[in-house]
Short mmCIF file of C-alpha atoms and ligand atoms in Angstrom, two decimals:
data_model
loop_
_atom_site.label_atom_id
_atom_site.label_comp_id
_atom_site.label_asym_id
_atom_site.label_seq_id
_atom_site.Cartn_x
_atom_site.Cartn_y
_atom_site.Cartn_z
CA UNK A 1 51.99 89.21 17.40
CA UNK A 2 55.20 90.48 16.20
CA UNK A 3 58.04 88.01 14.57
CA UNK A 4 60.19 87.83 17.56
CA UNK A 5 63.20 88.37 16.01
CA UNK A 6 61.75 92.18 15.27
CA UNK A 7 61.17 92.57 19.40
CA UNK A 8 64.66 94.86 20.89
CA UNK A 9 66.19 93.39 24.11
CA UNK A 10 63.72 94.98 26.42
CA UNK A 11 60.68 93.93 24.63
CA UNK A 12 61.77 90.10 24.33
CA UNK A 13 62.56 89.97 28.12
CA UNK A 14 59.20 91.23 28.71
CA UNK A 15 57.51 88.77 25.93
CA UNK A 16 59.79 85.70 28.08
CA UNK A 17 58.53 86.49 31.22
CA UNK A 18 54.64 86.51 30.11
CA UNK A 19 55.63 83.25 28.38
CA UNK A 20 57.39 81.89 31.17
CA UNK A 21 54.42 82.94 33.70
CA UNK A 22 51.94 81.25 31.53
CA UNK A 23 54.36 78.17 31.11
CA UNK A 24 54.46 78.51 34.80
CA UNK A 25 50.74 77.86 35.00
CA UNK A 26 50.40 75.45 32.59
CA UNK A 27 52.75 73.20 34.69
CA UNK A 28 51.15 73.93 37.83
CA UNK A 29 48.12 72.25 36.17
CA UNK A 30 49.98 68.97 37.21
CA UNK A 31 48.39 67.54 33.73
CA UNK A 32 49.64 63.80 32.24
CA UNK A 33 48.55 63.45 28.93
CA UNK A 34 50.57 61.42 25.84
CA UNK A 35 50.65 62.93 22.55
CA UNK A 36 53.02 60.56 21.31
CA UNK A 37 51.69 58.03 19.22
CA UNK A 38 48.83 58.05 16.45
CA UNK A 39 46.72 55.58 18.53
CA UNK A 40 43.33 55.53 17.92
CA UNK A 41 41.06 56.64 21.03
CA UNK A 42 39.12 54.70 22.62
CA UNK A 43 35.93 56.39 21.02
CA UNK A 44 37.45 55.38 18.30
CA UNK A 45 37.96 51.63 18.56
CA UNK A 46 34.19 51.57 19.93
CA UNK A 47 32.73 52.36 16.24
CA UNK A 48 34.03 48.31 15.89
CA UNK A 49 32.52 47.16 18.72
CA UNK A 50 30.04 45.63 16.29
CA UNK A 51 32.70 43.30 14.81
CA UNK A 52 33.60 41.66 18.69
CA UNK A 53 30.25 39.44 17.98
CA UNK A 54 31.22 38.35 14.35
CA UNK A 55 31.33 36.13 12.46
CA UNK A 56 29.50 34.78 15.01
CA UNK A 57 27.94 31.48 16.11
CA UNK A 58 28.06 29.01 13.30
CA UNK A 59 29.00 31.63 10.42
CA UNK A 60 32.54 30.39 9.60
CA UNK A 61 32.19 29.51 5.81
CA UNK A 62 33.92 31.49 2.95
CA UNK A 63 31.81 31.93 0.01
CA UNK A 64 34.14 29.35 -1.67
CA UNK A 65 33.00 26.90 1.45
CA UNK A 66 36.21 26.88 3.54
CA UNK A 67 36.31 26.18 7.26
CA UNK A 68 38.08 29.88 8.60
CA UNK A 69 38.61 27.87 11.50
CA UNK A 70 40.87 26.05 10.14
CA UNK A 71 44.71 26.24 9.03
CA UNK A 72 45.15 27.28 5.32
CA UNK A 73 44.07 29.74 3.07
CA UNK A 74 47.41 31.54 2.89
CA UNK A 75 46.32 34.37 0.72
CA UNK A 76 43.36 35.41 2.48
CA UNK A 77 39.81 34.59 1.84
CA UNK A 78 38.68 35.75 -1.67
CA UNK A 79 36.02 37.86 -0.56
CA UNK A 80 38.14 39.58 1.83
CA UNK A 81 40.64 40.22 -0.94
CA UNK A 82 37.84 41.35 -3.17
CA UNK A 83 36.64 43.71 -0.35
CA UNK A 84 39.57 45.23 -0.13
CA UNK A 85 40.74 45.49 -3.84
CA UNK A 86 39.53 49.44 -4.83
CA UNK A 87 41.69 50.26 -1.36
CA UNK A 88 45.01 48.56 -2.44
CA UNK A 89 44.39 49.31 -6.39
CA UNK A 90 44.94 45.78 -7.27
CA UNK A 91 42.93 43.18 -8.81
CA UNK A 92 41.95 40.29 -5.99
CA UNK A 93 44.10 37.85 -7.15
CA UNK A 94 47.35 40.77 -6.65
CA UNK A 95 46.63 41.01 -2.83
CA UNK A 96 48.06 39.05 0.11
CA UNK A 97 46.03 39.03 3.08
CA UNK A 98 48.14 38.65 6.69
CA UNK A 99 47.14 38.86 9.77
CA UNK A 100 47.23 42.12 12.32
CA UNK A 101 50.26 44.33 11.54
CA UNK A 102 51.54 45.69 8.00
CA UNK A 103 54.53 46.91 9.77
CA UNK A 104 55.10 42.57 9.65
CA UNK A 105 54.59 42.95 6.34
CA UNK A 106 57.17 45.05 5.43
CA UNK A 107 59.81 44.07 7.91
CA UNK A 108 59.49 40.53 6.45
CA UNK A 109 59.66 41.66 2.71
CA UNK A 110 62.92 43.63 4.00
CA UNK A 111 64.44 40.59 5.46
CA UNK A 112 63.12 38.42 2.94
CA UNK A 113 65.04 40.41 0.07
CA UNK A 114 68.21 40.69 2.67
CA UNK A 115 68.30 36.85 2.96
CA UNK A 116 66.73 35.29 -0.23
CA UNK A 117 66.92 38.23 -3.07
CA UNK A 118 63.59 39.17 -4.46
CA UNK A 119 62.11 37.62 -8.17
CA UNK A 120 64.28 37.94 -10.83
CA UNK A 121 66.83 35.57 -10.02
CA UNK A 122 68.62 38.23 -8.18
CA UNK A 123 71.27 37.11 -5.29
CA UNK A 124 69.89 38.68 -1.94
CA UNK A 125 70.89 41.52 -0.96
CA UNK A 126 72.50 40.94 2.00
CA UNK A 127 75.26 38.72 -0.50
CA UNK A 128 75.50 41.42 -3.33
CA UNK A 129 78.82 43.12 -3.29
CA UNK A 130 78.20 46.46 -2.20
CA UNK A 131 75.68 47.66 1.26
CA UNK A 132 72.31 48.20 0.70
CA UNK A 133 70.59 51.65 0.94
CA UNK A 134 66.93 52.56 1.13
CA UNK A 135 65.88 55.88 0.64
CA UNK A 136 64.09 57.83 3.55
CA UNK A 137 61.78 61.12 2.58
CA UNK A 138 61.92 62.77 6.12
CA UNK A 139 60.52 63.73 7.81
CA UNK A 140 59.21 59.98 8.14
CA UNK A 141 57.78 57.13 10.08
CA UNK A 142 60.32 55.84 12.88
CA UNK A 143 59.53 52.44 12.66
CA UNK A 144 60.48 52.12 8.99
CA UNK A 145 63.74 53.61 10.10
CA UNK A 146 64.06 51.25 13.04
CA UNK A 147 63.83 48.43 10.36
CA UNK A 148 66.68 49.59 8.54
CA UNK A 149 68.76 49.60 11.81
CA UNK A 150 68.23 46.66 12.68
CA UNK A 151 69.13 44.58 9.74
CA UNK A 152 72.08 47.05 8.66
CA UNK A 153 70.35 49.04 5.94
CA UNK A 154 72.30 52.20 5.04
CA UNK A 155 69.66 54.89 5.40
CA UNK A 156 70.03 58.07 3.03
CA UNK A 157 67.57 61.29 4.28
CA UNK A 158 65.79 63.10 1.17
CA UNK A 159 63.61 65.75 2.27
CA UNK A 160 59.84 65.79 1.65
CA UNK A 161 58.24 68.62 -0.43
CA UNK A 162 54.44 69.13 0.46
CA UNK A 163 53.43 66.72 -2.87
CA UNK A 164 56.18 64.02 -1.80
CA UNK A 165 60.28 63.47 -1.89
CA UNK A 166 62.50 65.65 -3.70
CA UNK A 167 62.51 63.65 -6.79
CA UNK A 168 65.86 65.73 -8.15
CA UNK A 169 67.55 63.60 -5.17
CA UNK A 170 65.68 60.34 -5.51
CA UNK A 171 66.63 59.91 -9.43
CA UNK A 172 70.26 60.97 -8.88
CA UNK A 173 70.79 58.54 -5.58
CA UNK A 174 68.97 55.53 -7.21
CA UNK A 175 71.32 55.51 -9.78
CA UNK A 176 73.38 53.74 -6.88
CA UNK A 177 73.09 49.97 -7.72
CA UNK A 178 73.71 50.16 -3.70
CA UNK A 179 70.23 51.35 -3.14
CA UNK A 180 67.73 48.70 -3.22
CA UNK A 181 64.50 50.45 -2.08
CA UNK A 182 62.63 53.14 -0.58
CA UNK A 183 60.51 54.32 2.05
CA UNK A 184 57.33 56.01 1.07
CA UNK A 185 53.83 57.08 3.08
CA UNK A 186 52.42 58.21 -0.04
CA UNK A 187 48.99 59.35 1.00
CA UNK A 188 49.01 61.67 4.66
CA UNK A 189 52.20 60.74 4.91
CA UNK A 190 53.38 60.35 8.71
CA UNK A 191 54.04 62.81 10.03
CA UNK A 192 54.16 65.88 7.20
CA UNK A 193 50.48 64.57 6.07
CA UNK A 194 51.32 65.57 2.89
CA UNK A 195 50.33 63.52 -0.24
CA UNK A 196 52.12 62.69 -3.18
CA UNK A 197 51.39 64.85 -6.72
CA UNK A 198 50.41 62.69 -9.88
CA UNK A 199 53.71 63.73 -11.41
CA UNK A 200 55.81 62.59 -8.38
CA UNK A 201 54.63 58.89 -8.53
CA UNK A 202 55.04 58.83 -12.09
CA UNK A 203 58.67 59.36 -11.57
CA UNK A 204 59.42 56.75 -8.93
CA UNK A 205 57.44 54.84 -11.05
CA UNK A 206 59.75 55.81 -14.20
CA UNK A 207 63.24 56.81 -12.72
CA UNK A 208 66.05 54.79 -13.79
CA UNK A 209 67.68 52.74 -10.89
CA UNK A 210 70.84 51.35 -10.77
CA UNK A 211 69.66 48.40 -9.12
CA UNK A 212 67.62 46.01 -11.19
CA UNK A 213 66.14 44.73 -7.97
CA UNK A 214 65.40 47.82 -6.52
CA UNK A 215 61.80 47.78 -4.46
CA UNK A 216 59.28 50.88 -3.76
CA UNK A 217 58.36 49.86 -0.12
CA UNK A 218 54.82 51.72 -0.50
CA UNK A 219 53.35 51.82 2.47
CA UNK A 220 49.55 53.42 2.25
CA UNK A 221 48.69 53.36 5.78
CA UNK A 222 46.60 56.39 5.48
CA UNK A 223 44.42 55.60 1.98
CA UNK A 224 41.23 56.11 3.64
CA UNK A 225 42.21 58.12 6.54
CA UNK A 226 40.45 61.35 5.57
CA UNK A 227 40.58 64.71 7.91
CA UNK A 228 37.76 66.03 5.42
CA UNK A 229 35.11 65.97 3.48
CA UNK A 230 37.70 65.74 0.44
CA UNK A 231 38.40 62.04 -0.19
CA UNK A 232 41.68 63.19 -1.79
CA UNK A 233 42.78 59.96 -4.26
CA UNK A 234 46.58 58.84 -5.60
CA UNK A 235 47.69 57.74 -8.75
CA UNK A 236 48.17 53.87 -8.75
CA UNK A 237 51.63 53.01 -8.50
CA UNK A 238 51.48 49.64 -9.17
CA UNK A 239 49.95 50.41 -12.95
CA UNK A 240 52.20 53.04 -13.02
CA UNK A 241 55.33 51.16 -12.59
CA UNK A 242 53.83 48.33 -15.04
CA UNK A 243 53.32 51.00 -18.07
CA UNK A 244 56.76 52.42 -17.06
CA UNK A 245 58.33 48.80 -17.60
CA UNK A 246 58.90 48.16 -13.93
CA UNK A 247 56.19 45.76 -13.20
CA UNK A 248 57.69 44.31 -9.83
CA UNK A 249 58.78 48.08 -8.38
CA UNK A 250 56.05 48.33 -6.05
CA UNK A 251 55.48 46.65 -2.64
CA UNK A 252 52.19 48.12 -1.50
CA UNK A 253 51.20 48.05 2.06
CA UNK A 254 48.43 49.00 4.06
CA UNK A 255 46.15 47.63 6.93
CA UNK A 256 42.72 48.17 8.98
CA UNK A 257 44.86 49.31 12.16
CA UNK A 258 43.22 52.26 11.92
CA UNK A 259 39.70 51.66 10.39
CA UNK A 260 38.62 48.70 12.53
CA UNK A 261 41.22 47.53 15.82
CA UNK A 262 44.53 48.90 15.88
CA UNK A 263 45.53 45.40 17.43
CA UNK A 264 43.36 43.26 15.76
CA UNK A 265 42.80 44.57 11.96
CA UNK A 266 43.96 42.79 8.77
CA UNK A 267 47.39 43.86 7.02
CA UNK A 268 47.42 43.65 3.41
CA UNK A 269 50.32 43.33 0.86
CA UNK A 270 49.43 44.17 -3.10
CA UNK A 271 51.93 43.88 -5.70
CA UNK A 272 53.00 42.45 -9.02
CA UNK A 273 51.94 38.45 -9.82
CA UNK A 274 55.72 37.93 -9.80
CA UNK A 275 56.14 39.55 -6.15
CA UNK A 276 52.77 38.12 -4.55
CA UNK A 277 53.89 34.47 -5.59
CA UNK A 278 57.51 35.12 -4.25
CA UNK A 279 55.83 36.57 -1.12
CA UNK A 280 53.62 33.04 -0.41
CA UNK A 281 56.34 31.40 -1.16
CA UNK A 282 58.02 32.78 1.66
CA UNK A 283 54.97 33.26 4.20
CA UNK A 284 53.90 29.88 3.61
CA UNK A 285 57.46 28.80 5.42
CA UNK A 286 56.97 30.87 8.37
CA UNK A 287 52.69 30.33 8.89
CA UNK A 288 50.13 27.66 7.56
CA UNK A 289 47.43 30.19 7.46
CA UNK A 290 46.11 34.00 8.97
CA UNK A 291 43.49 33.97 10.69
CA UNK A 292 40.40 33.95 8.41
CA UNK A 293 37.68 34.36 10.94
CA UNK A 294 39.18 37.75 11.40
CA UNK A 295 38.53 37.98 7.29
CA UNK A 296 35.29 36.95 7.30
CA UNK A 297 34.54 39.75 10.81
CA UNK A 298 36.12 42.08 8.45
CA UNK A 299 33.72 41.02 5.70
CA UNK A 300 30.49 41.27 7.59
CA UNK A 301 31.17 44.29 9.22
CA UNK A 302 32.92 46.59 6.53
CA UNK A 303 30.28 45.11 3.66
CA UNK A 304 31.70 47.11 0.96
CA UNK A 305 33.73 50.29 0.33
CA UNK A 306 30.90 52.38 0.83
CA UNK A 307 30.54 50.65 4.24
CA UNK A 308 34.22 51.33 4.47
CA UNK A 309 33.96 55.02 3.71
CA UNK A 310 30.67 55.90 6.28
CA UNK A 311 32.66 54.02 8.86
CA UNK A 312 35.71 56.39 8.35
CA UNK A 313 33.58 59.44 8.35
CA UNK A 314 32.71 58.13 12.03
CA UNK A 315 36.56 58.43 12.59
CA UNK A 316 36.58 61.45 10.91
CA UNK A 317 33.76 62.90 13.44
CA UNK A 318 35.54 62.30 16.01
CA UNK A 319 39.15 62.99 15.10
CA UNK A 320 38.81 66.28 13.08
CA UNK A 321 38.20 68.51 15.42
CA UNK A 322 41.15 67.69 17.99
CA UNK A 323 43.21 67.99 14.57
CA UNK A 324 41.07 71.57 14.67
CA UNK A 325 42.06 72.43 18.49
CA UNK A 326 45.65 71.78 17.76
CA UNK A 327 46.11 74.37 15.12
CA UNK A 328 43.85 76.92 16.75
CA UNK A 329 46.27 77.28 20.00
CA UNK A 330 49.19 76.82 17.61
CA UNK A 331 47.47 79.73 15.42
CA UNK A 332 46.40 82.12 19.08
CA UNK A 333 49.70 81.19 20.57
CA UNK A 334 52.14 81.54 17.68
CA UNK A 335 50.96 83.20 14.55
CA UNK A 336 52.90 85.90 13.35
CA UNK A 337 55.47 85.00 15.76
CA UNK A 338 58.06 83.58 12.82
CA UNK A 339 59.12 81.03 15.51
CA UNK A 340 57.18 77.50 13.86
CA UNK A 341 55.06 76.43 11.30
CA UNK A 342 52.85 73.64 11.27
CA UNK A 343 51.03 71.47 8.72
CA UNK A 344 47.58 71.32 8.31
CA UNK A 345 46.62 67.58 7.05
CA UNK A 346 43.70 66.83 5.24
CA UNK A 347 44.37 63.13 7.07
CA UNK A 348 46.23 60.93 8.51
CA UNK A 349 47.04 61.31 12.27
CA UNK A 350 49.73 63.63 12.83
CA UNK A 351 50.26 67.35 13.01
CA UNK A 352 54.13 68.40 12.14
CA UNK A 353 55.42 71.15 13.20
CA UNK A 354 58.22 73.07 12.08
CA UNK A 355 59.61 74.84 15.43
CA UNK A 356 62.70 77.21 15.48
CA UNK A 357 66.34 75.64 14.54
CA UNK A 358 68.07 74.03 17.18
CA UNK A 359 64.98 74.02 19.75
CA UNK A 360 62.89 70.93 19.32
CA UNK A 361 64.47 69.17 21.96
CA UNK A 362 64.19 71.82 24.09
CA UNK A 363 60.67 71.84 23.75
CA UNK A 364 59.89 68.10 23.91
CA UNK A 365 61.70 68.49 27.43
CA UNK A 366 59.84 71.83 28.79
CA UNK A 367 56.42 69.68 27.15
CA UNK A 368 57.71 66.24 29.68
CA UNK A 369 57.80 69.17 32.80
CA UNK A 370 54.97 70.44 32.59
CA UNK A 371 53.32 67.03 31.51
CA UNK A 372 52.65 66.12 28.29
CA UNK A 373 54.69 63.54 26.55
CA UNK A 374 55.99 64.28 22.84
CA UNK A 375 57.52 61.92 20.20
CA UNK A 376 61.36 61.86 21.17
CA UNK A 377 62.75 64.72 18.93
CA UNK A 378 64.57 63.43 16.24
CA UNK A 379 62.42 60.24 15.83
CA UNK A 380 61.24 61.79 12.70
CA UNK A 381 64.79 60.78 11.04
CA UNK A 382 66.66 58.13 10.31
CA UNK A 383 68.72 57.20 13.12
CA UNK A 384 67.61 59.53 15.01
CA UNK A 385 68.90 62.53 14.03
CA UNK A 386 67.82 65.82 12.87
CA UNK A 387 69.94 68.39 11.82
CA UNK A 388 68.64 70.88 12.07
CA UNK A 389 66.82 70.29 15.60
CA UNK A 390 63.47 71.59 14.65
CA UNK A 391 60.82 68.79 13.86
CA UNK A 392 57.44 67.84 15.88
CA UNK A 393 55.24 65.29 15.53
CA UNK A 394 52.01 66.11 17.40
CA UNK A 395 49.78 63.02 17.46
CA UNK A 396 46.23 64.39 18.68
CA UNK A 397 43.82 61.14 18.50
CA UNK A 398 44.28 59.40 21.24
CA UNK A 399 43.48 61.81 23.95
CA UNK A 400 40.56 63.35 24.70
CA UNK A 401 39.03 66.35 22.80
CA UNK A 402 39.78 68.18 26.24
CA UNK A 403 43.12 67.07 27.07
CA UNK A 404 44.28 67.60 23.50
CA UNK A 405 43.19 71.55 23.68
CA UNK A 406 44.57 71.62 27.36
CA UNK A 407 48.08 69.87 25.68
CA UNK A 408 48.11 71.94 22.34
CA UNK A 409 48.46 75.56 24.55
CA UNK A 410 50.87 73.83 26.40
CA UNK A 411 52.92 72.77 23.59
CA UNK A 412 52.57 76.12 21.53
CA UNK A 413 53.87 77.87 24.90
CA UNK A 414 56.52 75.44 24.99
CA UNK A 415 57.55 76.05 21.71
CA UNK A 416 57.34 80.07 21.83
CA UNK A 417 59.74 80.00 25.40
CA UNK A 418 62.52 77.36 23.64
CA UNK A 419 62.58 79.95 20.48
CA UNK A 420 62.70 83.42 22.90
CA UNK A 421 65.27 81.45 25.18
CA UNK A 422 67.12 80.45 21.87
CA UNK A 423 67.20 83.87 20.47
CA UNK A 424 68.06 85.64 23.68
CA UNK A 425 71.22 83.18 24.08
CA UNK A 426 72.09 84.12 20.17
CA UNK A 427 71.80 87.68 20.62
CA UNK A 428 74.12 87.18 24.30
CA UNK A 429 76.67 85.32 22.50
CA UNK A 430 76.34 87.75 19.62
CA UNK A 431 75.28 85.29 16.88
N1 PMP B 501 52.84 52.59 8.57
C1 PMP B 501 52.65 53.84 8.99
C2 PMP B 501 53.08 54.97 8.12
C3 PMP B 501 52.09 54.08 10.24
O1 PMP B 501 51.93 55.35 10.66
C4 PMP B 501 51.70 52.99 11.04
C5 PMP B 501 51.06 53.16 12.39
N2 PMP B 501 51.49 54.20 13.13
C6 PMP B 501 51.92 51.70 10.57
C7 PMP B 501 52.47 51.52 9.32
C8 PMP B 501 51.57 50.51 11.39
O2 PMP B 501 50.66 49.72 10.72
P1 PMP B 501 50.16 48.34 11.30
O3 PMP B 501 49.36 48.61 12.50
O4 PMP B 501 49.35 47.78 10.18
O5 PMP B 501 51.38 47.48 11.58
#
């Protein structure tokens, strides 16, 4: 098709009432599918099934001999920490293991650093003299933003690249002793599904920050998440920021949500000695253990990484190719159209799209008509609030391979009437 800004008057009215027909029809399909949170399917959570019946009768002894039935064990069992060590890229002894949610992770280590300072001897943050900043590549993950809200954190946008933030901004705004830490989904990142370059991490791990307590909140969620047969790897920040002098940068995050149970998988925290003994010091006030039998199911049913990997090629079976139907009616519907562009991720779980300036609201509400429910736009920055009115996060897992091609020509139609109805009201108004 022909960009639509090429089309004269006569042809774009013609090209809105086909669209408009076919939106028409779409609607009249009466559909109700959500599209608005990576969720894994239920397909999905089956491949754990297995673990439901582990440890299972009478296997509740760590290699080291403890009881996982009982309280303690506030780091996580060893093995599990072992098991998980090549994921995190840190040693065993460098890893915290909590219980179901990383997202608890991190909003502890925030509040943690708001209300006690992190090592170093460093008043917290909350008591410093100026208001604490994070940084936020956008677009980014809502609930990192919604963390920020809620405890006051100053958020300052920087957009994202394709191989991560624009590092130009980053080194120039963390020379703010304001800005204590920053936001990053370094691998498939959510929702751009881009992954950082080599030369990118080596400058967060490098740059010069004005605040000597300044944290990397690194939040892997996607390390293993692959969309194909390309395991792509990252450079380890936590090394990284040790050669480059900054040994206690990096807060690294990451969980099994989305290898094992979304609401029963392990979170795990990996950082410097200095910030792992800071960060027991602090759980062990608010818990007197995670649960371990979860550790040890985690153990017998994972094995190893290799056992880690085959298990996320099952994902991958069954994910890819609703990733695949997405861009296909994106590609029939709007290539060569000039009104969006989309990513294609090699993980993760979201598709972004890029639609036309000052339309993706539009389209999120023409999508809710006719039936399919979108991530609110503008949840892709902090609070809320894109400028420029144009970002989409399509999350395609959790439906089913047939509702997610029924959804994706619904959305691309969605998005090709908001950009004719946008250009026709320009062109009336004589922008
Ligand atoms: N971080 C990112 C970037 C995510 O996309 C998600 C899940 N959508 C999470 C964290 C949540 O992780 P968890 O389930 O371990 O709390």
């Amino acid at each position: 098709m022909l960009p639509i800004a090429d089309l004269g008057a006569d042809e774009l009215d013609a090209l809105r009432n086909r669209v408009l027909r076919d939106y028409e029809a779409f609607r009249a399909k009466g559909l109700k599918i959500d599209m608005t949170r990576g969720k894994p399917s239920p397909e999905q959570l089956d491949l754990a099934n297995g673990m439901l019946v582990l440890p299972g009768n009478g296997d509740h002894y760590s290699e080291a001999g403890e009881d996982a039935r009982n309280y303690g064990g506030l780091q996580g069992l060893a093995e599990t920490r072992a098991l998980f060590s090549p994921m995190m890229g840190a040693s065993a002894d460098r890893i915290v293991v909590g219980d179901n949610s990383s997202l608890a992770m991190m909003h502890d280590c925030l509040l943690w650093a708001m209300v006690k300072g992190v090592p170093g001897e460093m008043e917290p943050w909350s008591q410093q003299s100026g208001s604490p900043a994070f940084i936020c590549p956008v677009p980014g993950y809502d609930r990192h933003f919604a963390i920020c809200e809620e405890y006051g954190i100053r958020m300052l946008p920087v957009p994202l690249t394709g191989h991560g933030p624009d590092m130009d901004m980053v080194e120039e705004l963390v020379a703010d002793p304001d800005v204590k830490g920053m936001w990053c989904v370094p691998k498939y990142s959510n929702p751009s599904g881009e992954t950082y370059s080599t030369e990118t991490i080596e400058r967060l791990a490098a740059m010069r920050t004005g605040a000597p307590d300044f944290r990397l909140f690194w939040d892997n969620a996607y390390a293993v998440h692959h969309l194909t047969t390309e395991r792509h790897e990252i450079a380890n920040i936590i090394e990284l920021c040790a050669q480059a002098g900054h040994p206690d940068r990096a807060f690294v995050f990451a969980s099994t949500s989305k290898i094992t149970l979304a609401g029963a998988g392990l979170a795990l925290f990996a950082s410097s000695a200095a910030n792992v003994k800071w960060y027991l010091a602090r759980a062990g006030k608010r818990t007197i253990g995670p649960d371990k039998l979860n550790q040890l199911r985690h153990v017998r049913f994972l094995k190893s990484m290799e056992g880690l990997a085959r298990h996320m090629d099952a994902h991958r079976a069954l994910i890819a190719p609703k990733f695949d139907s997405v861009i296909e009616a994106l590609e029939t519907r709007l290539g060569g159209t000039g009104v969006a562009r989309w990513t294609k991720p090699d993980g993760g779980y979201f598709i972004c799209v890029d639609a036309m300036h000052g339309t993706a609201r539009d389209v999120v509400e023409l999508a809710r008509e006719a039936g399919v429910v979108l991530t609110p736009a503008g949840a892709t920055s902090p609070y809320g609030r894109d400028p420029n009115d144009s970002t989409l996060r399509l999350a395609p897992t959790f439906p089913s391979q047939e509702e997610v091609r029924l959804a994706s020509e619904g959305i691309a139609l969605c998005i090709l009437l908001a950009a004719v109805d946008k250009l026709i009201a320009q062109r009336e108004g004589g922008v």
